[in-house]
PDB file of C-alpha atoms in Angstrom:
ATOM      1  CA  MET A1482      11.176  19.010  12.706  1.00 57.00           C
ATOM      2  CA  SER A1483      10.977  20.039   8.991  1.00 73.00           C
ATOM      3  CA  ALA A1484       7.805  20.398   7.485  1.00 84.00           C
ATOM      4  CA  LEU A1485       6.464  17.495   5.175  1.00 93.00           C
ATOM      5  CA  VAL A1486       6.730  18.627   1.502  1.00 95.00           C
ATOM      6  CA  ILE A1487       6.136  16.297  -1.228  1.00 97.00           C
ATOM      7  CA  ASP A1488       8.979  17.167  -4.025  1.00 97.00           C
ATOM      8  CA  ALA A1489       6.507  17.586  -7.273  1.00 96.00           C
ATOM      9  CA  GLU A1490       9.791  17.443  -9.426  1.00 96.00           C
ATOM     10  CA  ALA A1491      11.164  13.946  -7.724  1.00 97.00           C
ATOM     11  CA  VAL A1492       7.367  12.934  -8.430  1.00 97.00           C
ATOM     12  CA  SER A1493       7.526  13.791 -12.131  1.00 96.00           C
ATOM     13  CA  GLU A1494      11.137  12.115 -12.649  1.00 97.00           C
ATOM     14  CA  PHE A1495      10.044   8.797 -10.871  1.00 97.00           C
ATOM     15  CA  LEU A1496       7.362   9.059 -13.169  1.00 97.00           C
ATOM     16  CA  ASP A1497       8.744   9.832 -16.209  1.00 96.00           C
ATOM     17  CA  LYS A1498      10.765   6.666 -15.884  1.00 95.00           C
ATOM     18  CA  ALA A1499       7.473   4.687 -14.881  1.00 96.00           C
ATOM     19  CA  GLU A1500       4.857   5.497 -17.738  1.00 94.00           C
ATOM     20  CA  PRO A1501       6.868   4.258 -20.611  1.00 94.00           C
ATOM     21  CA  LEU A1502       6.702   0.461 -18.992  1.00 94.00           C
ATOM     22  CA  VAL A1503       3.102   0.507 -18.330  1.00 95.00           C
ATOM     23  CA  GLY A1504       0.378   0.363 -20.418  1.00 93.00           C
ATOM     24  CA  GLU A1505      -3.235   2.109 -20.424  1.00 92.00           C
ATOM     25  CA  ASN A1506      -4.625  -1.282 -19.591  1.00 93.00           C
ATOM     26  CA  ASP A1507      -2.330  -2.137 -16.613  1.00 93.00           C
ATOM     27  CA  ILE A1508      -3.494   1.540 -15.148  1.00 94.00           C
ATOM     28  CA  GLY A1509      -6.917   0.928 -16.228  1.00 92.00           C
ATOM     29  CA  ARG A1510      -7.078  -2.701 -14.464  1.00 90.00           C
ATOM     30  CA  TRP A1511      -5.369  -1.252 -11.339  1.00 91.00           C
ATOM     31  CA  ASN A1512      -7.835   1.339 -11.128  1.00 91.00           C
ATOM     32  CA  GLN A1513     -10.611  -1.032 -11.382  1.00 88.00           C
ATOM     33  CA  VAL A1514      -9.458  -3.164  -8.801  1.00 86.00           C
ATOM     34  CA  LEU A1515      -8.934  -0.610  -6.293  1.00 86.00           C
ATOM     35  CA  ALA A1516     -12.309   0.323  -6.823  1.00 84.00           C
ATOM     36  CA  LEU A1517     -13.733  -3.219  -6.461  1.00 80.00           C
ATOM     37  CA  ARG A1518     -12.366  -3.381  -3.250  1.00 78.00           C
ATOM     38  CA  ALA A1519     -14.318  -0.556  -1.695  1.00 76.00           C
ATOM     39  CA  ARG A1520     -17.436  -1.806  -2.953  1.00 78.00           C
ATOM     40  CA  THR A1521     -16.519  -5.386  -1.593  1.00 79.00           C
ATOM     41  CA  VAL A1522     -15.245  -4.775   1.878  1.00 84.00           C
ATOM     42  CA  PRO A1523     -17.246  -5.520   4.432  1.00 81.00           C
ATOM     43  CA  ASP A1524     -17.644  -9.217   3.369  1.00 83.00           C
ATOM     44  CA  VAL A1525     -14.036  -9.961   2.918  1.00 87.00           C
ATOM     45  CA  LEU A1526     -12.857  -8.077   5.787  1.00 91.00           C
ATOM     46  CA  ARG A1527     -15.328 -10.355   7.895  1.00 90.00           C
ATOM     47  CA  ASP A1528     -13.842 -13.590   6.378  1.00 90.00           C
ATOM     48  CA  ASP A1529     -10.637 -14.725   8.089  1.00 93.00           C
ATOM     49  CA  ARG A1530      -8.707 -16.492   5.048  1.00 90.00           C
ATOM     50  CA  ARG A1531      -9.757 -13.703   2.461  1.00 88.00           C
ATOM     51  CA  SER A1532      -8.957 -10.807   4.602  1.00 92.00           C
ATOM     52  CA  LEU A1533      -5.443 -12.066   5.129  1.00 93.00           C
ATOM     53  CA  LEU A1534      -5.065 -13.068   1.926  1.00 89.00           C
ATOM     54  CA  ALA A1535      -5.968  -9.580   0.199  1.00 88.00           C
ATOM     55  CA  VAL A1536      -2.997  -7.873   1.749  1.00 92.00           C
ATOM     56  CA  PRO A1537       0.615  -9.231   0.458  1.00 90.00           C
ATOM     57  CA  ALA A1538       2.564  -8.838   4.128  1.00 93.00           C
ATOM     58  CA  THR A1539      -0.447 -10.881   5.856  1.00 94.00           C
ATOM     59  CA  ALA A1540      -0.803 -13.846   3.246  1.00 90.00           C
ATOM     60  CA  ARG A1541       1.425 -16.164   5.190  1.00 91.00           C
ATOM     61  CA  LEU A1542       1.586 -15.602   8.736  1.00 93.00           C
ATOM     62  CA  GLY A1543       4.327 -17.592  10.985  1.00 94.00           C
ATOM     63  CA  GLU A1544       2.798 -19.097  13.963  1.00 95.00           C
ATOM     64  CA  GLU A1545       3.890 -16.355  16.415  1.00 95.00           C
ATOM     65  CA  ALA A1546       2.110 -13.590  13.847  1.00 96.00           C
ATOM     66  CA  ARG A1547      -0.903 -15.921  13.869  1.00 95.00           C
ATOM     67  CA  ARG A1548      -0.990 -15.750  17.613  1.00 96.00           C
ATOM     68  CA  ILE A1549      -1.060 -12.159  17.674  1.00 96.00           C
ATOM     69  CA  TRP A1550      -3.769 -11.218  14.926  1.00 95.00           C
ATOM     70  CA  ASP A1551      -6.006 -14.195  16.682  1.00 95.00           C
ATOM     71  CA  GLY A1552      -5.766 -12.102  19.535  1.00 95.00           C
ATOM     72  CA  CYS A1553      -6.931  -9.105  18.268  1.00 96.00           C
ATOM     73  CA  LYS A1554      -8.557  -9.683  14.968  1.00 96.00           C
ATOM     74  CA  GLU A1555     -12.046  -9.559  16.011  1.00 96.00           C
ATOM     75  CA  PRO A1556     -12.344  -5.996  18.274  1.00 96.00           C
ATOM     76  CA  LEU A1557      -9.471  -4.518  15.410  1.00 96.00           C
ATOM     77  CA  ARG A1558     -12.168  -5.615  12.676  1.00 95.00           C
ATOM     78  CA  GLU A1559     -14.919  -3.842  14.345  1.00 95.00           C
ATOM     79  CA  ASP A1560     -12.955  -0.946  14.898  1.00 97.00           C
ATOM     80  CA  ILE A1561     -12.026  -0.752  11.362  1.00 96.00           C
ATOM     81  CA  LEU A1562     -15.571  -0.630   9.946  1.00 94.00           C
ATOM     82  CA  TRP A1563     -17.189   1.582  12.638  1.00 96.00           C
ATOM     83  CA  HIS A1564     -14.606   3.179  15.156  1.00 97.00           C
ATOM     84  CA  PRO A1565     -11.643   3.736  12.627  1.00 96.00           C
ATOM     85  CA  HIS A1566      -9.659   6.419  14.735  1.00 96.00           C
ATOM     86  CA  HIS A1567     -10.089   4.019  17.660  1.00 97.00           C
ATOM     87  CA  ALA A1568      -8.320   1.116  15.554  1.00 97.00           C
ATOM     88  CA  ILE A1569      -5.103   3.602  15.066  1.00 97.00           C
ATOM     89  CA  ALA A1570      -5.370   4.021  18.660  1.00 96.00           C
ATOM     90  CA  GLU A1571      -5.049   0.245  19.367  1.00 96.00           C
ATOM     91  CA  LEU A1572      -2.441  -0.531  16.856  1.00 96.00           C
ATOM     92  CA  ALA A1573      -0.392   2.544  18.635  1.00 95.00           C
ATOM     93  CA  SER A1574      -0.905   0.994  22.166  1.00 95.00           C
ATOM     94  CA  MET A1575      -0.210  -2.143  21.506  1.00 94.00           C
ATOM     95  CA  ALA A1576       3.148  -1.632  19.469  1.00 94.00           C
ATOM     96  CA  ALA A1577       1.516  -3.301  16.450  1.00 95.00           C
ATOM     97  CA  PRO A1578       4.367  -4.812  14.313  1.00 94.00           C
ATOM     98  CA  PRO A1579       4.666  -3.600  10.946  1.00 94.00           C
ATOM     99  CA  TRP A1580       2.553  -6.132   8.936  1.00 96.00           C
ATOM    100  CA  LEU A1581      -0.253  -5.473  11.666  1.00 97.00           C
ATOM    101  CA  TRP A1582      -0.173  -1.900  10.421  1.00 97.00           C
ATOM    102  CA  ASP A1583       0.009  -3.388   7.040  1.00 97.00           C
ATOM    103  CA  TRP A1584      -3.029  -5.262   7.201  1.00 97.00           C
ATOM    104  CA  ALA A1585      -5.112  -3.030   9.317  1.00 97.00           C
ATOM    105  CA  THR A1586      -4.422   0.276   7.075  1.00 97.00           C
ATOM    106  CA  PHE A1587      -5.177  -1.666   3.897  1.00 95.00           C
ATOM    107  CA  TRP A1588      -8.837  -2.181   5.256  1.00 95.00           C
ATOM    108  CA  LEU A1589      -8.864   1.176   7.104  1.00 95.00           C
ATOM    109  CA  GLY A1590      -7.883   2.429   3.103  1.00 93.00           C
ATOM    110  CA  ALA A1591     -10.335   0.330   1.706  1.00 90.00           C
ATOM    111  CA  VAL A1592     -13.473   0.954   4.137  1.00 91.00           C
ATOM    112  CA  TRP A1593     -12.867   5.043   4.125  1.00 92.00           C
ATOM    113  CA  PRO A1594     -10.719   5.671   0.994  1.00 86.00           C
ATOM    114  CA  GLY A1595     -11.099   9.678   1.321  1.00 83.00           C
ATOM    115  CA  ASP A1596      -9.701   9.560   5.241  1.00 92.00           C
ATOM    116  CA  PHE A1597      -7.249   6.805   5.744  1.00 95.00           C
ATOM    117  CA  VAL A1598      -4.378   5.579   4.155  1.00 96.00           C
ATOM    118  CA  TRP A1599      -3.079   1.920   3.691  1.00 96.00           C
ATOM    119  CA  TRP A1600       0.344   1.926   5.006  1.00 97.00           C
ATOM    120  CA  PRO A1601       2.272  -1.039   3.288  1.00 96.00           C
ATOM    121  CA  ARG A1602       5.980  -1.794   4.160  1.00 93.00           C
ATOM    122  CA  TRP A1603       7.005  -0.840   0.466  1.00 96.00           C
ATOM    123  CA  MET A1604       5.740   3.057   1.205  1.00 97.00           C
ATOM    124  CA  PHE A1605       7.439   3.496   4.187  1.00 96.00           C
ATOM    125  CA  LEU A1606       9.486   1.280   6.685  1.00 93.00           C
ATOM    126  CA  PRO A1607      10.793   3.104  10.229  1.00 92.00           C
ATOM    127  CA  GLN A1608      13.493   0.707  10.918  1.00 89.00           C
ATOM    128  CA  THR A1609      15.165   1.167   7.836  1.00 90.00           C
ATOM    129  CA  GLN A1610      14.021   4.575   6.667  1.00 91.00           C
ATOM    130  CA  THR A1611      13.256   3.447   3.084  1.00 93.00           C
ATOM    131  CA  GLY A1612      10.343   3.691   0.799  1.00 96.00           C
ATOM    132  CA  ALA A1613       8.342   5.337  -1.582  1.00 98.00           C
ATOM    133  CA  VAL A1614       7.474   8.277   0.502  1.00 97.00           C
ATOM    134  CA  ALA A1615      10.951   8.823   1.671  1.00 96.00           C
ATOM    135  CA  LEU A1616      11.778   9.026  -2.000  1.00 97.00           C
ATOM    136  CA  VAL A1617       9.862  11.912  -2.972  1.00 97.00           C
ATOM    137  CA  LEU A1618       9.665  13.982   0.292  1.00 97.00           C
ATOM    138  CA  ALA A1619      11.989  17.117   0.097  1.00 95.00           C
ATOM    139  CA  ASP A1620      13.281  16.097   3.562  1.00 94.00           C
ATOM    140  CA  PRO A1621      12.743  12.546   4.877  1.00 92.00           C
ATOM    141  CA  ALA A1622      14.240  13.100   8.253  1.00 91.00           C
ATOM    142  CA  CYS A1623      10.637  14.525   8.941  1.00 92.00           C
ATOM    143  CA  LEU A1624       9.424  11.175   9.186  1.00 92.00           C
ATOM    144  CA  VAL A1625      11.117  10.106  12.478  1.00 83.00           C
ATOM    145  CA  VAL A1626       8.395  10.593  14.721  1.00 84.00           C
ATOM    146  CA  ASP A1627       6.303   8.092  17.131  1.00 90.00           C
ATOM    147  CA  THR A1628       4.014   5.627  15.324  1.00 92.00           C
ATOM    148  CA  ARG A1629       0.781   7.017  15.356  1.00 92.00           C
ATOM    149  CA  GLN A1630       2.128  10.700  14.389  1.00 94.00           C
ATOM    150  CA  LEU A1631       4.279   8.663  11.667  1.00 95.00           C
ATOM    151  CA  TYR A1632       0.828   7.109  10.443  1.00 96.00           C
ATOM    152  CA  ALA A1633      -0.545  10.389  10.360  1.00 95.00           C
ATOM    153  CA  GLN A1634       2.230  11.889   8.388  1.00 95.00           C
ATOM    154  CA  ILE A1635       1.881   8.969   5.849  1.00 96.00           C
ATOM    155  CA  GLY A1636      -1.792   9.702   5.429  1.00 96.00           C
ATOM    156  CA  GLN A1637      -0.748  13.647   4.889  1.00 96.00           C
ATOM    157  CA  ALA A1638       1.963  12.459   2.443  1.00 96.00           C
ATOM    158  CA  ALA A1639      -0.772  10.483   0.394  1.00 96.00           C
ATOM    159  CA  ARG A1640      -3.122  13.343   0.402  1.00 95.00           C
ATOM    160  CA  PHE A1641      -0.274  15.762  -0.658  1.00 96.00           C
ATOM    161  CA  THR A1642       0.774  13.157  -3.591  1.00 96.00           C
ATOM    162  CA  GLU A1643      -2.940  13.225  -4.984  1.00 94.00           C
ATOM    163  CA  GLN A1644      -2.733  16.839  -4.834  1.00 95.00           C
ATOM    164  CA  VAL A1645       0.641  16.944  -6.988  1.00 95.00           C
ATOM    165  CA  MET A1646      -0.582  14.162  -9.301  1.00 94.00           C
ATOM    166  CA  GLU A1647      -3.462  16.429 -10.045  1.00 93.00           C
ATOM    167  CA  SER A1648      -1.298  19.340 -10.695  1.00 94.00           C
ATOM    168  CA  LEU A1649       1.059  17.662 -12.928  1.00 92.00           C
ATOM    169  CA  HIS A1650      -2.044  16.030 -14.466  1.00 91.00           C
ATOM    170  CA  ARG A1651      -0.188  12.281 -14.325  1.00 92.00           C
ATOM    171  CA  ILE A1652      -2.129   9.262 -14.796  1.00 92.00           C
ATOM    172  CA  PRO A1653      -5.536  11.250 -15.066  1.00 90.00           C
ATOM    173  CA  LYS A1654      -7.595   8.143 -15.688  1.00 88.00           C
ATOM    174  CA  VAL A1655      -6.800   6.856 -12.361  1.00 91.00           C
ATOM    175  CA  GLU A1656      -9.635   8.154  -9.945  1.00 87.00           C
ATOM    176  CA  PRO A1657      -8.914   9.793  -6.787  1.00 87.00           C
ATOM    177  CA  PRO A1658      -8.182   8.524  -3.942  1.00 87.00           C
ATOM    178  CA  TYR A1659      -6.299   5.635  -5.709  1.00 90.00           C
ATOM    179  CA  ARG A1660      -4.238   7.870  -7.649  1.00 94.00           C
ATOM    180  CA  HIS A1661      -1.205   8.354  -4.572  1.00 95.00           C
ATOM    181  CA  LEU A1662      -1.525   4.737  -4.175  1.00 95.00           C
ATOM    182  CA  ILE A1663      -0.675   3.778  -7.878  1.00 96.00           C
ATOM    183  CA  ALA A1664       1.726   6.578  -8.158  1.00 97.00           C
ATOM    184  CA  LEU A1665       3.827   5.738  -5.080  1.00 98.00           C
ATOM    185  CA  ALA A1666       3.793   2.451  -6.419  1.00 97.00           C
ATOM    186  CA  MET A1667       5.153   3.065  -9.295  1.00 97.00           C
ATOM    187  CA  VAL A1668       7.787   5.000  -7.868  1.00 97.00           C
ATOM    188  CA  TYR A1669       8.849   2.251  -5.519  1.00 97.00           C
ATOM    189  CA  THR A1670       9.085  -0.021  -8.319  1.00 95.00           C
ATOM    190  CA  VAL A1671      11.530   2.366 -10.503  1.00 95.00           C
ATOM    191  CA  TYR A1672      13.567   2.633  -7.356  1.00 94.00           C
ATOM    192  CA  LEU A1673      13.566  -1.618  -7.139  1.00 91.00           C
ATOM    193  CA  PHE A1674      14.616  -1.903 -10.740  1.00 89.00           C
ATOM    194  CA  THR A1675      17.327   0.629 -10.587  1.00 88.00           C
ATOM    195  CA  MET A1676      18.784  -0.464  -7.550  1.00 84.00           C
ATOM    196  CA  THR A1677      19.016  -4.343  -8.974  1.00 79.00           C
ATOM    197  CA  SER A1678      20.546  -3.132 -12.132  1.00 70.00           C
ATOM    198  CA  TRP A1679      22.980  -1.056  -9.919  1.00 55.00           C
ATOM    199  CA  ARG A1680      23.848  -4.488  -7.750  1.00 52.00           C
ATOM    200  CA  LEU A1681      23.082  -7.398 -10.257  1.00 51.00           C
ATOM    201  CA  THR A1682      24.838  -8.144 -13.731  1.00 52.00           C
ATOM    202  CA  GLU A1683      22.891  -7.497 -16.718  1.00 54.00           C
ATOM    203  CA  GLU A1684      21.918 -11.634 -17.162  1.00 52.00           C
ATOM    204  CA  PHE A1685      20.030 -11.447 -13.593  1.00 50.00           C
ATOM    205  CA  THR A1686      18.121  -8.242 -14.330  1.00 51.00           C
ATOM    206  CA  HIS A1687      16.672  -9.894 -17.703  1.00 59.00           C
ATOM    207  CA  VAL A1688      15.117 -12.544 -15.530  1.00 61.00           C
ATOM    208  CA  LEU A1689      13.208  -9.500 -13.367  1.00 73.00           C
ATOM    209  CA  PRO A1690       9.230  -9.672 -13.632  1.00 86.00           C
ATOM    210  CA  PRO A1691       8.239  -7.003 -15.787  1.00 90.00           C
ATOM    211  CA  PHE A1692       7.542  -3.639 -14.381  1.00 93.00           C
ATOM    212  CA  PRO A1693       3.696  -3.691 -14.600  1.00 94.00           C
ATOM    213  CA  LYS A1694       3.930  -6.894 -12.498  1.00 93.00           C
ATOM    214  CA  VAL A1695       6.180  -5.737 -10.119  1.00 93.00           C
ATOM    215  CA  VAL A1696       3.728  -2.765  -9.391  1.00 95.00           C
ATOM    216  CA  THR A1697       0.648  -5.049  -9.412  1.00 92.00           C
ATOM    217  CA  SER A1698       2.422  -7.199  -6.568  1.00 91.00           C
ATOM    218  CA  LEU A1699       3.352  -4.182  -4.682  1.00 94.00           C
ATOM    219  CA  LEU A1700      -0.516  -2.975  -4.455  1.00 92.00           C
ATOM    220  CA  GLY A1701      -2.045  -6.690  -3.934  1.00 87.00           C
ATOM    221  CA  ILE A1702      -4.009  -6.638  -6.738  1.00 83.00           C
ATOM    222  CA  ARG A1703      -3.027 -10.640  -7.839  1.00 67.00           C
ATOM    223  CA  ARG A1704      -4.204 -11.555  -4.568  1.00 58.00           C
ATOM    224  CA  TRP A1705      -7.331 -10.131  -4.987  1.00 58.00           C
ATOM    225  CA  GLU A1706      -8.264 -11.299  -8.204  1.00 51.00           C
ATOM    226  CA  ASP A1707      -6.379 -14.696  -8.749  1.00 50.00           C
ATOM    227  CA  TYR A1708      -7.260 -15.786  -5.376  1.00 49.00           C
ATOM    228  CA  GLY A1709     -10.982 -15.074  -5.914  1.00 55.00           C
ATOM    229  CA  ILE A1710     -10.870 -12.535  -3.142  1.00 57.00           C
ATOM    230  CA  ALA A1711     -13.956 -10.776  -4.384  1.00 55.00           C
ATOM    231  CA  LYS A1712     -16.375 -13.640  -5.458  1.00 56.00           C
ATOM    232  CA  GLY A1713     -15.146 -15.724  -2.532  1.00 48.00           C
ATOM    233  CA  GLU A1714     -13.765 -18.556  -4.518  1.00 46.00           C
ATOM    234  CA  SER A1715     -11.988 -21.353  -3.125  1.00 38.00           C
ATOM    235  CA  ASN A1716      -7.709 -21.558  -3.819  1.00 35.00           C
TER     236      ASN A1716
END
């Protein structure tokens, strides 16, 4: 298996396409909300409704998914707060579905931002071998491993992306360790817009959401602010 290497040139090419489509205010707001998450984590995580709404993948759970979540939420929540490595071991041992990895690692990344990363499905989805990380790796085939090892590799890719962003001096106003998340969301949004322009007619591409709104949606920021998650407001 080849080593995990972030292709700095690929990252730069994606950002060259993305940066003209976002403003300083967009980037500043993303950074602000990601930092806000870190300050409000314990209260939100312990609230069933708000902790689900905060993560795009779990905002609307079906009946079967809800049963899975109800059965593991309490021990998983405590492990996220106090024993993060055990949380990862539990997710791997129960063969957790992608949405549960998404939920749990969202909160791991919020509680332990320097050590754990959020693994949303847009970052890398093993079933289809697609996602932002695959787009910027020198060899995406290196990600074909078991789930626990794969999460470790996603974390490694995130840290390497932080280093690449630092060396390229890209989006410097975003604080580490959030720079990789915003950069990869921008990478994936460029990919979405590119694929859509290939597959749809010009008339349909004109009704796509603005580029910054897609990035905001991937980051889950609208759910955090618009649903009053940080302040505990009602819907």
